[in-house]
Structure formats: structure tokens, C-alpha cells
JSON list of C-alpha atoms and ligand atoms in Angstrom, two decimals:
[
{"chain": "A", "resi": 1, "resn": "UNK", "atom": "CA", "xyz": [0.46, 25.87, -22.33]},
{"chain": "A", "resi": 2, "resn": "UNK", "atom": "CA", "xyz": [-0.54, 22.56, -21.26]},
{"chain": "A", "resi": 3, "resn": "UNK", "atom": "CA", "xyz": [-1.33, 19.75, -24.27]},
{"chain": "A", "resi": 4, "resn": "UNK", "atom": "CA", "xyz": [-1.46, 15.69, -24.18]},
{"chain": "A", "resi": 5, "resn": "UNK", "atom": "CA", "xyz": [-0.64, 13.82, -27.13]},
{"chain": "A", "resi": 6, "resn": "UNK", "atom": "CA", "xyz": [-1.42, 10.47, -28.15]},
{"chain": "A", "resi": 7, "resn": "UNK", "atom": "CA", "xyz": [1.48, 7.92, -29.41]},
{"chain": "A", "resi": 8, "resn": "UNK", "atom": "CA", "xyz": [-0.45, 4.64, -31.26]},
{"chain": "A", "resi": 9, "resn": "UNK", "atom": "CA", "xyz": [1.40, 1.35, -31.69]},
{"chain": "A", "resi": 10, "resn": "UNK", "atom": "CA", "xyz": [4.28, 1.96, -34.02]},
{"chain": "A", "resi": 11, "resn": "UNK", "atom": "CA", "xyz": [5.11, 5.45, -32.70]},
{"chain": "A", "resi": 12, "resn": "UNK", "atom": "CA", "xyz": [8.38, 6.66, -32.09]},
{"chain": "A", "resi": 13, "resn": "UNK", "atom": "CA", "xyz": [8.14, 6.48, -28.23]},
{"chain": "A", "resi": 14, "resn": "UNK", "atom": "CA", "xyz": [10.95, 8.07, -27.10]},
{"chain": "A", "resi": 15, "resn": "UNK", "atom": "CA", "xyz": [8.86, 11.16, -25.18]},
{"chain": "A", "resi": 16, "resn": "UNK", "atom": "CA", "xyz": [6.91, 8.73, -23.62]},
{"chain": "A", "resi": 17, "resn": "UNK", "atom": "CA", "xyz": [10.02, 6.83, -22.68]},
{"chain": "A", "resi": 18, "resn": "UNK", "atom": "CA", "xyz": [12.09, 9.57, -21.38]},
{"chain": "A", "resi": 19, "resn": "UNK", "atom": "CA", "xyz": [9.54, 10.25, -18.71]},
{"chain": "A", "resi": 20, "resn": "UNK", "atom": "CA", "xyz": [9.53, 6.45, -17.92]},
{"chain": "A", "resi": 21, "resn": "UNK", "atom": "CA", "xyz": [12.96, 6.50, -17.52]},
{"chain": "A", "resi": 22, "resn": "UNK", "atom": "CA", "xyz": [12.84, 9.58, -15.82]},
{"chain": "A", "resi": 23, "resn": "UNK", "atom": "CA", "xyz": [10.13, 8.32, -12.59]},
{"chain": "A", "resi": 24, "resn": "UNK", "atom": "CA", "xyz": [10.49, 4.44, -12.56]},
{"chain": "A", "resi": 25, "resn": "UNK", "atom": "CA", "xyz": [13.81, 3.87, -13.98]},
{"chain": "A", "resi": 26, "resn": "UNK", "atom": "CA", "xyz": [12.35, 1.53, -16.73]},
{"chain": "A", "resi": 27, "resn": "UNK", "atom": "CA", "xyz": [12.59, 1.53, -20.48]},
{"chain": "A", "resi": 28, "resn": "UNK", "atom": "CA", "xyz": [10.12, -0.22, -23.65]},
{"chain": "A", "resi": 29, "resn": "UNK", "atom": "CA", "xyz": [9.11, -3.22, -22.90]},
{"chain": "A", "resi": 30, "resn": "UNK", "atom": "CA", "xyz": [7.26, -5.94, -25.16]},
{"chain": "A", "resi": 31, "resn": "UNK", "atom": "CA", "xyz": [3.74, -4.58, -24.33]},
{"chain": "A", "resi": 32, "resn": "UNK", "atom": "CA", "xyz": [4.50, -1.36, -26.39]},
{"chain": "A", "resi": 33, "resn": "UNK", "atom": "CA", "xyz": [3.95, -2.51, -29.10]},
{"chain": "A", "resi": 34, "resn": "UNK", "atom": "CA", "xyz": [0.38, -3.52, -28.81]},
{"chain": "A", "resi": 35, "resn": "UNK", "atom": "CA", "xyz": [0.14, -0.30, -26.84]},
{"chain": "A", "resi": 36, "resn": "UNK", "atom": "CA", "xyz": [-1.13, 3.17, -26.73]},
{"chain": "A", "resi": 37, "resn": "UNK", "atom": "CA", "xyz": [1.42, 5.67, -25.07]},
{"chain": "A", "resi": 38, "resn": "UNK", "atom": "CA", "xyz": [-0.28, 9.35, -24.14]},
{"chain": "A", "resi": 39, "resn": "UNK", "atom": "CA", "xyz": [2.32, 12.04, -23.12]},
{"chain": "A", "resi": 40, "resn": "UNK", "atom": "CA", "xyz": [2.07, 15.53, -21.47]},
{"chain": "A", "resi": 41, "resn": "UNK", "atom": "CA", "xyz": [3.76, 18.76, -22.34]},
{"chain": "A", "resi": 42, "resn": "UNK", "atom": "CA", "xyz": [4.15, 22.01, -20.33]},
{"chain": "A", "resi": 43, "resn": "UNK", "atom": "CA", "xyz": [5.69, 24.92, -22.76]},
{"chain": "A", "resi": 44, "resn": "UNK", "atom": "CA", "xyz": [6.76, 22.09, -25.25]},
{"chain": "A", "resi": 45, "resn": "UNK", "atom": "CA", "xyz": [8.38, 20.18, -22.67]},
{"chain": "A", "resi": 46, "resn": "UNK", "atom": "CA", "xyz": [7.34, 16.44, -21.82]},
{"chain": "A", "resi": 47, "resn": "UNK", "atom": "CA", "xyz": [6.86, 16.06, -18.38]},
{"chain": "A", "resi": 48, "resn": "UNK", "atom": "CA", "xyz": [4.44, 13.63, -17.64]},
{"chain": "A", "resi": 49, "resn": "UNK", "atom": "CA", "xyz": [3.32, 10.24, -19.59]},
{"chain": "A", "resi": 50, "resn": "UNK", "atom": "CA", "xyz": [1.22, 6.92, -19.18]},
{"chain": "A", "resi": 51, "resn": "UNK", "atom": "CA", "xyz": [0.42, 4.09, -21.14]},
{"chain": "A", "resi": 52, "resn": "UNK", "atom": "CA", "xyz": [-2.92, 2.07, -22.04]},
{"chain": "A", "resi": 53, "resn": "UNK", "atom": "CA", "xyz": [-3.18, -1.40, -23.53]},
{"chain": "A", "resi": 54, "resn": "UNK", "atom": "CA", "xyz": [-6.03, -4.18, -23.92]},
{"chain": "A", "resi": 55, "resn": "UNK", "atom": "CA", "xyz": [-5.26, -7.70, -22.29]},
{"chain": "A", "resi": 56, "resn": "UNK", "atom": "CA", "xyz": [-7.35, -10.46, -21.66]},
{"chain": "A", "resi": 57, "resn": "UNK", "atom": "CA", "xyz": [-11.14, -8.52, -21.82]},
{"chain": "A", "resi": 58, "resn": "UNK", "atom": "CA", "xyz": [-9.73, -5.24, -19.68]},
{"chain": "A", "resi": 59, "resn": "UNK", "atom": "CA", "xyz": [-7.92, -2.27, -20.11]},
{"chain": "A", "resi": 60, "resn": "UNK", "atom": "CA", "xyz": [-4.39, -1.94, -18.29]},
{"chain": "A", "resi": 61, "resn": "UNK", "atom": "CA", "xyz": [-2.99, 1.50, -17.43]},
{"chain": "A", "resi": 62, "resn": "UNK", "atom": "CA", "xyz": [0.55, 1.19, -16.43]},
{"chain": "A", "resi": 63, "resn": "UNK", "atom": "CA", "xyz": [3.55, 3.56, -16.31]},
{"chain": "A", "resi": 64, "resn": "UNK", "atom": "CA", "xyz": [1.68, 6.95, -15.44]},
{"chain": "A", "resi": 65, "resn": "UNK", "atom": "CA", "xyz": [4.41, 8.74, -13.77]},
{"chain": "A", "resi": 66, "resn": "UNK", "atom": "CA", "xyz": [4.97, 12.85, -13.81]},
{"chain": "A", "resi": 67, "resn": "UNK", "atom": "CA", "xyz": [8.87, 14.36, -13.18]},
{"chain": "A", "resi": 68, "resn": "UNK", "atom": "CA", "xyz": [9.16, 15.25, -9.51]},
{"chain": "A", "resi": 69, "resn": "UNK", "atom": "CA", "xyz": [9.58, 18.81, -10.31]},
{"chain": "A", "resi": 70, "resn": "UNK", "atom": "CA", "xyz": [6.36, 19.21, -11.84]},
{"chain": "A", "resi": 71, "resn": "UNK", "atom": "CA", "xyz": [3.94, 17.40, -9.72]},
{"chain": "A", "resi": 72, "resn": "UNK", "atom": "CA", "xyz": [1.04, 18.55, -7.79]},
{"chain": "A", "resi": 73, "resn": "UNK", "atom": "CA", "xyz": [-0.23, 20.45, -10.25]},
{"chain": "A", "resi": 74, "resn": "UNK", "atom": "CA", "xyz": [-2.74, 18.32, -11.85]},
{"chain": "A", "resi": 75, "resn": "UNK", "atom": "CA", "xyz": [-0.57, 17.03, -14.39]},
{"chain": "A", "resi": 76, "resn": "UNK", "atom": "CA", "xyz": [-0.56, 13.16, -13.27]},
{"chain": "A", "resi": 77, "resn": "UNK", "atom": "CA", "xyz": [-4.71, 14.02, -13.08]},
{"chain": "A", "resi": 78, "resn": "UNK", "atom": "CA", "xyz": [-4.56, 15.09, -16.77]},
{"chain": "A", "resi": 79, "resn": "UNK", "atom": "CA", "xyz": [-2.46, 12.17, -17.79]},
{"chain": "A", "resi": 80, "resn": "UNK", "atom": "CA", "xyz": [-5.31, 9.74, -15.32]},
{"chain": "A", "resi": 81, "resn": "UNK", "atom": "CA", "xyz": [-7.92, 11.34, -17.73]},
{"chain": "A", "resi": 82, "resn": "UNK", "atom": "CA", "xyz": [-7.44, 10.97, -20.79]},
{"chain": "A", "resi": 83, "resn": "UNK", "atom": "CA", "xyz": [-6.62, 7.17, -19.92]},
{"chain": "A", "resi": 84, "resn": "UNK", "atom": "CA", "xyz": [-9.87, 6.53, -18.81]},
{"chain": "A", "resi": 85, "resn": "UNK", "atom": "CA", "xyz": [-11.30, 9.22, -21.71]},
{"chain": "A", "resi": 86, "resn": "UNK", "atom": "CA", "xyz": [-9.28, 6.88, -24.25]},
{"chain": "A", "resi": 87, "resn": "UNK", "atom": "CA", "xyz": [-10.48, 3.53, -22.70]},
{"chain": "A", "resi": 88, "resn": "UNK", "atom": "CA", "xyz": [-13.90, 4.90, -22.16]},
{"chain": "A", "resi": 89, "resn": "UNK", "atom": "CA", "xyz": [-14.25, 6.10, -26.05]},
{"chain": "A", "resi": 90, "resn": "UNK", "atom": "CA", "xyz": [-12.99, 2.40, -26.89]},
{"chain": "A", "resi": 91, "resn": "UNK", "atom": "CA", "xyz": [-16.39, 0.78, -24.84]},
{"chain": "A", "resi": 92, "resn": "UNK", "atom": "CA", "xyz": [-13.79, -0.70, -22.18]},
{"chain": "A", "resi": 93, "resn": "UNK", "atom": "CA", "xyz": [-15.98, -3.28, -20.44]},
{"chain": "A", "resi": 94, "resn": "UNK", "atom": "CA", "xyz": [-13.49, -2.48, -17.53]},
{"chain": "A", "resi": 95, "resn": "UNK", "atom": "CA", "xyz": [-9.96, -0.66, -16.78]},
{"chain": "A", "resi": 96, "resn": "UNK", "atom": "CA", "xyz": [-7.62, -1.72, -14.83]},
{"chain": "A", "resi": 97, "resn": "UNK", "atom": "CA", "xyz": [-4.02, -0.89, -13.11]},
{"chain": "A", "resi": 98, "resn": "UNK", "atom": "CA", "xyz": [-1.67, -1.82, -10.46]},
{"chain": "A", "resi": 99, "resn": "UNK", "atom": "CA", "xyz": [0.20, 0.95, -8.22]},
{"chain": "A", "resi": 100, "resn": "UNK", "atom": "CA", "xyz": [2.29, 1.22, -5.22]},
{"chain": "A", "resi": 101, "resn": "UNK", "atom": "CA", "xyz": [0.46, 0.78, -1.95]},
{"chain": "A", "resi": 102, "resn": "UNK", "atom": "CA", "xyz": [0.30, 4.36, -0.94]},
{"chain": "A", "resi": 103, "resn": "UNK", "atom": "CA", "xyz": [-0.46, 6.18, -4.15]},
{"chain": "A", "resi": 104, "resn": "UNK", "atom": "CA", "xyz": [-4.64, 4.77, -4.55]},
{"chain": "A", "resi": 105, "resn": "UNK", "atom": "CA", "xyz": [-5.59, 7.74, -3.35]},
{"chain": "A", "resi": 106, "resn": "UNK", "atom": "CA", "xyz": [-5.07, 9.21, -6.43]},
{"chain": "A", "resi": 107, "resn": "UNK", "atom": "CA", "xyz": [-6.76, 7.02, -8.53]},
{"chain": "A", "resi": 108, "resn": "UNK", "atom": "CA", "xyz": [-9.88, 6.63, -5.79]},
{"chain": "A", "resi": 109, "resn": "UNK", "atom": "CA", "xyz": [-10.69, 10.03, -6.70]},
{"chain": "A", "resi": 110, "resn": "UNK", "atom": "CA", "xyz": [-11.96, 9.14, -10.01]},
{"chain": "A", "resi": 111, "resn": "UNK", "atom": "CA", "xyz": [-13.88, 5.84, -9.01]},
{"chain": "A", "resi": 112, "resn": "UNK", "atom": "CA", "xyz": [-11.16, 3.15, -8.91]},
{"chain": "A", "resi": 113, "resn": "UNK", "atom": "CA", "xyz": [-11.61, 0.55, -6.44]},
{"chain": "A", "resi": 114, "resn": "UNK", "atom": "CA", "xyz": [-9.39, -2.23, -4.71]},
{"chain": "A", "resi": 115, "resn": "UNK", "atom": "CA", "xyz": [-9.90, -5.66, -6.40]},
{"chain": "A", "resi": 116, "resn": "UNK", "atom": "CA", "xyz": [-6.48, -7.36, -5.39]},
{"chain": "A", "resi": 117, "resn": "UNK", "atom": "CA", "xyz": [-3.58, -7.14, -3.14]},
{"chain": "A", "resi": 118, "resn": "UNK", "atom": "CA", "xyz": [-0.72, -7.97, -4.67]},
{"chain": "A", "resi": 119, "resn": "UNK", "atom": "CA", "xyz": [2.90, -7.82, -2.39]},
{"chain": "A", "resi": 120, "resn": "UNK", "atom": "CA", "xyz": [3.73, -3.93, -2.68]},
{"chain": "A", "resi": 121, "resn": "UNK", "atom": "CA", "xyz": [0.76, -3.19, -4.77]},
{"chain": "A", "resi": 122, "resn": "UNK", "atom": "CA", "xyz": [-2.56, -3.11, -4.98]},
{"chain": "A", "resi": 123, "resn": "UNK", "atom": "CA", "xyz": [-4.69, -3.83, -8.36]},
{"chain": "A", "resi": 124, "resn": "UNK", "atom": "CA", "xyz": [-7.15, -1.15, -8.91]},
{"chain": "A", "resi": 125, "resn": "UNK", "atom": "CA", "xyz": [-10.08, -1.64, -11.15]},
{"chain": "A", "resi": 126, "resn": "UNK", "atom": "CA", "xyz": [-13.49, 0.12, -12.12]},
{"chain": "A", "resi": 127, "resn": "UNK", "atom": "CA", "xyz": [-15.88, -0.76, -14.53]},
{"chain": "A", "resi": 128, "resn": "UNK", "atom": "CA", "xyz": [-16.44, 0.54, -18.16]},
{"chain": "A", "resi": 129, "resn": "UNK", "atom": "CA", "xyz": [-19.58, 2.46, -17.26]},
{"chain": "A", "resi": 130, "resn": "UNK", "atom": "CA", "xyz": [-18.58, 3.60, -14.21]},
{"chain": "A", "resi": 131, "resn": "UNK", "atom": "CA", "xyz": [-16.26, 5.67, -15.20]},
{"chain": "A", "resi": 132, "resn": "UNK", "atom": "CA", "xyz": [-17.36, 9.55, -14.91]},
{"chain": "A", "resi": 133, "resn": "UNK", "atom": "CA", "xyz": [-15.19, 12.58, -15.92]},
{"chain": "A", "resi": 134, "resn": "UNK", "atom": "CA", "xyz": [-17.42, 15.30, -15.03]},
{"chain": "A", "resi": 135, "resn": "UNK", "atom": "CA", "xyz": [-14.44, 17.29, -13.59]},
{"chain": "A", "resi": 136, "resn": "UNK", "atom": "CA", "xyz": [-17.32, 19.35, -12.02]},
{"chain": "A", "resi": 137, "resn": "UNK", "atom": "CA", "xyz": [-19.37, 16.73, -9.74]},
{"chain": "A", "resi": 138, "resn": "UNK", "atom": "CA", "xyz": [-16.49, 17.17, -7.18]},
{"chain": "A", "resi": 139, "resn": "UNK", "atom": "CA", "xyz": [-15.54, 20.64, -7.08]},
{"chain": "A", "resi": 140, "resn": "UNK", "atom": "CA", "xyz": [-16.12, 22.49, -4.43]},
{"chain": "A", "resi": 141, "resn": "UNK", "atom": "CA", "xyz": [-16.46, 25.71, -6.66]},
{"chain": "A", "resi": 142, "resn": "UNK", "atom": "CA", "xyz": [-19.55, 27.66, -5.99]},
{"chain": "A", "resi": 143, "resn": "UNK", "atom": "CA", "xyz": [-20.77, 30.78, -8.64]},
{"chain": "A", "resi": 144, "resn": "UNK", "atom": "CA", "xyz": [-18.38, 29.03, -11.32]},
{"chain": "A", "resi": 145, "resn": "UNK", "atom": "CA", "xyz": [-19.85, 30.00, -15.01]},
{"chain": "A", "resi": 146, "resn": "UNK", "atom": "CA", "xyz": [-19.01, 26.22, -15.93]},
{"chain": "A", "resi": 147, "resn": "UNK", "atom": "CA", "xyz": [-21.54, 24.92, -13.60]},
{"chain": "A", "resi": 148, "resn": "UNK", "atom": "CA", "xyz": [-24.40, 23.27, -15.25]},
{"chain": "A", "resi": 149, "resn": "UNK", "atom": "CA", "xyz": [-27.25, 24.17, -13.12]},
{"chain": "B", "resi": 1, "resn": "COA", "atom": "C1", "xyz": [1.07, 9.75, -8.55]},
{"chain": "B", "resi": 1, "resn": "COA", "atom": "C2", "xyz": [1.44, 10.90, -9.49]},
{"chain": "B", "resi": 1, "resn": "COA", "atom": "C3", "xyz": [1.22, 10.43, -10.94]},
{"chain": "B", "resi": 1, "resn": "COA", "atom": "C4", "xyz": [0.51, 12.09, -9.19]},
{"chain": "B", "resi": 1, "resn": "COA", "atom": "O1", "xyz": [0.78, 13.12, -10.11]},
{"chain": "B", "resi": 1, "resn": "COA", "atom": "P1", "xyz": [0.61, 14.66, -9.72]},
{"chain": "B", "resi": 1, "resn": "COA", "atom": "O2", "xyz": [0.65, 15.46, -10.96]},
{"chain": "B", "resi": 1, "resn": "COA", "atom": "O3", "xyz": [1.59, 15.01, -8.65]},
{"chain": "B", "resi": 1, "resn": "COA", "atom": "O4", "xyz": [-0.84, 14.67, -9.05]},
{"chain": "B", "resi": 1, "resn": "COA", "atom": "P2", "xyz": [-1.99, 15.75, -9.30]},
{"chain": "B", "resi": 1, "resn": "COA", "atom": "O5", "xyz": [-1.47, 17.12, -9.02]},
{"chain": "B", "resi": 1, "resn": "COA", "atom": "O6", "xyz": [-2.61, 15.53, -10.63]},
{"chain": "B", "resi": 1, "resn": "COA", "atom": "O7", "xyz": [-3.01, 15.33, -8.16]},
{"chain": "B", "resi": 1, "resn": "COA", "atom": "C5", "xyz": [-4.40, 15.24, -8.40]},
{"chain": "B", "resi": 1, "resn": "COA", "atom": "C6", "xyz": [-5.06, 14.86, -7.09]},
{"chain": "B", "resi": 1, "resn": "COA", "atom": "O8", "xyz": [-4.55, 13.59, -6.64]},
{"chain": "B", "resi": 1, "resn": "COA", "atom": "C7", "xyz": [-4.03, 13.71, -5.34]},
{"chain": "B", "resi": 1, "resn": "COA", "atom": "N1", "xyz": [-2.83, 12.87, -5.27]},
{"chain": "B", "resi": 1, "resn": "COA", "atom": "C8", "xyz": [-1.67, 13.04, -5.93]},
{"chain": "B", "resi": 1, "resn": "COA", "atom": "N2", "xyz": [-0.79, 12.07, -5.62]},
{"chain": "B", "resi": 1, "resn": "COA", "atom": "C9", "xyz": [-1.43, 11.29, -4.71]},
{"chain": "B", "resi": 1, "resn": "COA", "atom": "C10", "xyz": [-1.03, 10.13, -3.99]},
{"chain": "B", "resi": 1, "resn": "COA", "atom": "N3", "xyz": [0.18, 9.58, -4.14]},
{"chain": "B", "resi": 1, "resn": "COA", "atom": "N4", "xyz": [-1.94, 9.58, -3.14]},
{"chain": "B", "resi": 1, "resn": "COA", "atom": "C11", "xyz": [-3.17, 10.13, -2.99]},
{"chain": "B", "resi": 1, "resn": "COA", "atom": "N5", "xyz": [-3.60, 11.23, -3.66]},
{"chain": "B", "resi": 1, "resn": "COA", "atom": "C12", "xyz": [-2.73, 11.80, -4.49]},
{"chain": "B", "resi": 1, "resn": "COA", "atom": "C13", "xyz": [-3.69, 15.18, -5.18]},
{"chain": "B", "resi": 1, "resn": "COA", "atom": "O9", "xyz": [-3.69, 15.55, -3.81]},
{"chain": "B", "resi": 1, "resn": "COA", "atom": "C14", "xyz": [-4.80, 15.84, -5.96]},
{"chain": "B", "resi": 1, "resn": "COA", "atom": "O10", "xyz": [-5.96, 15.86, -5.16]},
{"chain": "B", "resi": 1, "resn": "COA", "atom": "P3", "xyz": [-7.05, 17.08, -5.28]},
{"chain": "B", "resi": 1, "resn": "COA", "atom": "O11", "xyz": [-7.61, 17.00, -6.69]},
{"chain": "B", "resi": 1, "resn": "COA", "atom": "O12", "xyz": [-8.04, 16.76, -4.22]},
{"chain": "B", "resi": 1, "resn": "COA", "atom": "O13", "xyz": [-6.27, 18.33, -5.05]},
{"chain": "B", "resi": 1, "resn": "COA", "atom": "C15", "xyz": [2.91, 11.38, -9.30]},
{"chain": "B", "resi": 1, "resn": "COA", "atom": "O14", "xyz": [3.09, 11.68, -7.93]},
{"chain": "B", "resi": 1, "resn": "COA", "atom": "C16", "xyz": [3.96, 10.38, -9.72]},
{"chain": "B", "resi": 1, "resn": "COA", "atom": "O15", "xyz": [4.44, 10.41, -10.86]},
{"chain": "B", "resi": 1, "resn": "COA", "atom": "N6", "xyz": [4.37, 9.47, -8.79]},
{"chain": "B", "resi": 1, "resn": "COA", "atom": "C17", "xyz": [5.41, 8.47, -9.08]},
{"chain": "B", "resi": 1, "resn": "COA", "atom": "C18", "xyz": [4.90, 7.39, -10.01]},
{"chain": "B", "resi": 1, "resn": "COA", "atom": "C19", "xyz": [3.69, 6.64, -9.46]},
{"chain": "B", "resi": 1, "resn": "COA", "atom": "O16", "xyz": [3.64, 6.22, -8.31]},
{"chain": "B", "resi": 1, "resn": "COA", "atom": "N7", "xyz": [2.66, 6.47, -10.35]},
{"chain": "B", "resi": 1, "resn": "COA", "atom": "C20", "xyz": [1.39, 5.87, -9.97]},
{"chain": "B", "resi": 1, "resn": "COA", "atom": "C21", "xyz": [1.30, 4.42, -10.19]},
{"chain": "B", "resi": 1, "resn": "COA", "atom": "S1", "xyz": [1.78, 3.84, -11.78]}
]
């Protein structure tokens, strides 16, 4: 079974942190504790995690990582979801992030755009009411029962 769980500020964070450690070789840092920290779990297991925090009139993703062995399996998707489902439920005015050159693809997908280049990566950024997560618009599914006609 496949469940996300929030961590608020003042959590224990070590789930969240073991998959940090685990993809980017990085522990807590200061911003975790004005921070929320959401984590995924296959079977019980965490194996994917990403963080969301307010600074300066936007919301920041940052650390959204999923273990190798688990990836392409819509996992890091889930994780990119209920982000933007958590900063969207908050009114964010916009979200933001910064990723490796090479990986905006995935966040393009769900309506992030370039607004900065910065060395190795790129900011991303899309505005508050932009952000749609009608998992159906873009499926290529036809006959599905969830379709709303
Ligand atoms: C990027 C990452 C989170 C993706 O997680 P994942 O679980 O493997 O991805 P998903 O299975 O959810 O992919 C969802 C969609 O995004 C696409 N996608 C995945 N990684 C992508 C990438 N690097 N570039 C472009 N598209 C990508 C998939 O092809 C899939 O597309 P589809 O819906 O058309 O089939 C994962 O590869 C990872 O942890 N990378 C290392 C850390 C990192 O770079 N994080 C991002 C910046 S903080």
C-alpha cells in the first residue's frame, strides 16, 4: 500500500531525513524548523520524501528525492502532489523550487515554468492559481469510469 504522511515543524524528522540522506547526501538544516516535511511509504517503508516551507511571499519545495530502487513508479509524482496540494490548500500566491538542470521535465508536467537560471540549476516557479491537479486532464485513458464527461 502506498500512503504520504505529513511531518509539521517540531516533528521528529528522521523518515524524512533518512531519504534525504539517502538521494542527496544531506542532513536537517536550519529551514526545518519553520518547515513542513511530507514523506512516502510503500508497505510501511519510507522511500520517498520532500519538503515545503514559506519564504519571502512564495512557497519553496526543496529536497524531493525518491531511493533509486523505487523510482519510476510515480512515487516522486505523489510526493510533487501533495506539495503543490499542501501549498495550494495554504492560498500560496506562488510556489517555487530549484532543481538540477536536467530533471524540469518532471516538474513541467504539472505547470512549472523556468523563471531563473542559476549555475547547475534552474529555478522553477508557477503561480498559486495555476496550479491544477486534475490527474485526469492529461491522461491518455479513454473508457476510464473516472472520467468526468
Ligand atoms: C526526479 C525524481 C524525484 C522523480 O521521481 P520518480 O518517482 O522516479 O518519478 P515518477 O515515476 O513519479 O515520474 C512521473 C513522471 O515524471 C517523469 N520524470 C521522472 N523523472 C524525470 C526527469 N528527471 N526529467 C523529466 N521527467 C521525469 C516520468 O517520466 C513520468 O512521466 P509520465 O507521467 O509521462 O510517465 C527522482 O528521479 C529522484 O529522486 N531524483 C533525484 C533527486 C532529484 O533530482 N530531485 C529533483 C529536484 S529536488
Amino acid at each position: 500500500m502506498i500512503q504520504g504522511k505529513w511531518f509539521p515543524q517540531g516533528s521528529d524528522l528522521s523518515e524524512a531525513l533518512s531519504i534525504r540522506r539517502a538521494v542527496f547526501d544531506q542532513g536537517r538544516d536550519a529551514l526545518d524548523d519553520l518547515a513542513q516535511n511530507v514523506v512516502v511509504y510503500q508497505d510501511d517503508q519510507p522511500v520517498a520524501a520532500g519538503r515545503l516551507r514559506w519564504e519571502n511571499g512564495a512557497f519553496w519545495l526543496d529536497w524531493i528525492g525518491v531511493l533509486p530502487a523505487c523510482r519510476g513508479k510515480k512515487l516522486g509524482d505523489l510526493v510533487l502532489r501533495l506539495l503543490l496540494f499542501k501549498a495550494q490548500s495554504h492560498f500560496a500566491r506562488e510556489v517555487r523550487l530549484l532543481c538540477p538542470r536536467g530533471t524540469e521535465g518532471f516538474f513541467t508536467r504539472l505547470g512549472l515554468r523556468e523563471s531563473a537560471s542559476r549555475g547547475n540549476s534552474l529555478e522553477l516557479w508557477i503561480p498559486g492559481e495555476e496550479i491544477d491537479l486534475d490527474t485526469c486532464k492529461a491522461c491518455k485513458k479513454a473508457n476510464c469510469p473516472n472520467r468526468v464527461p
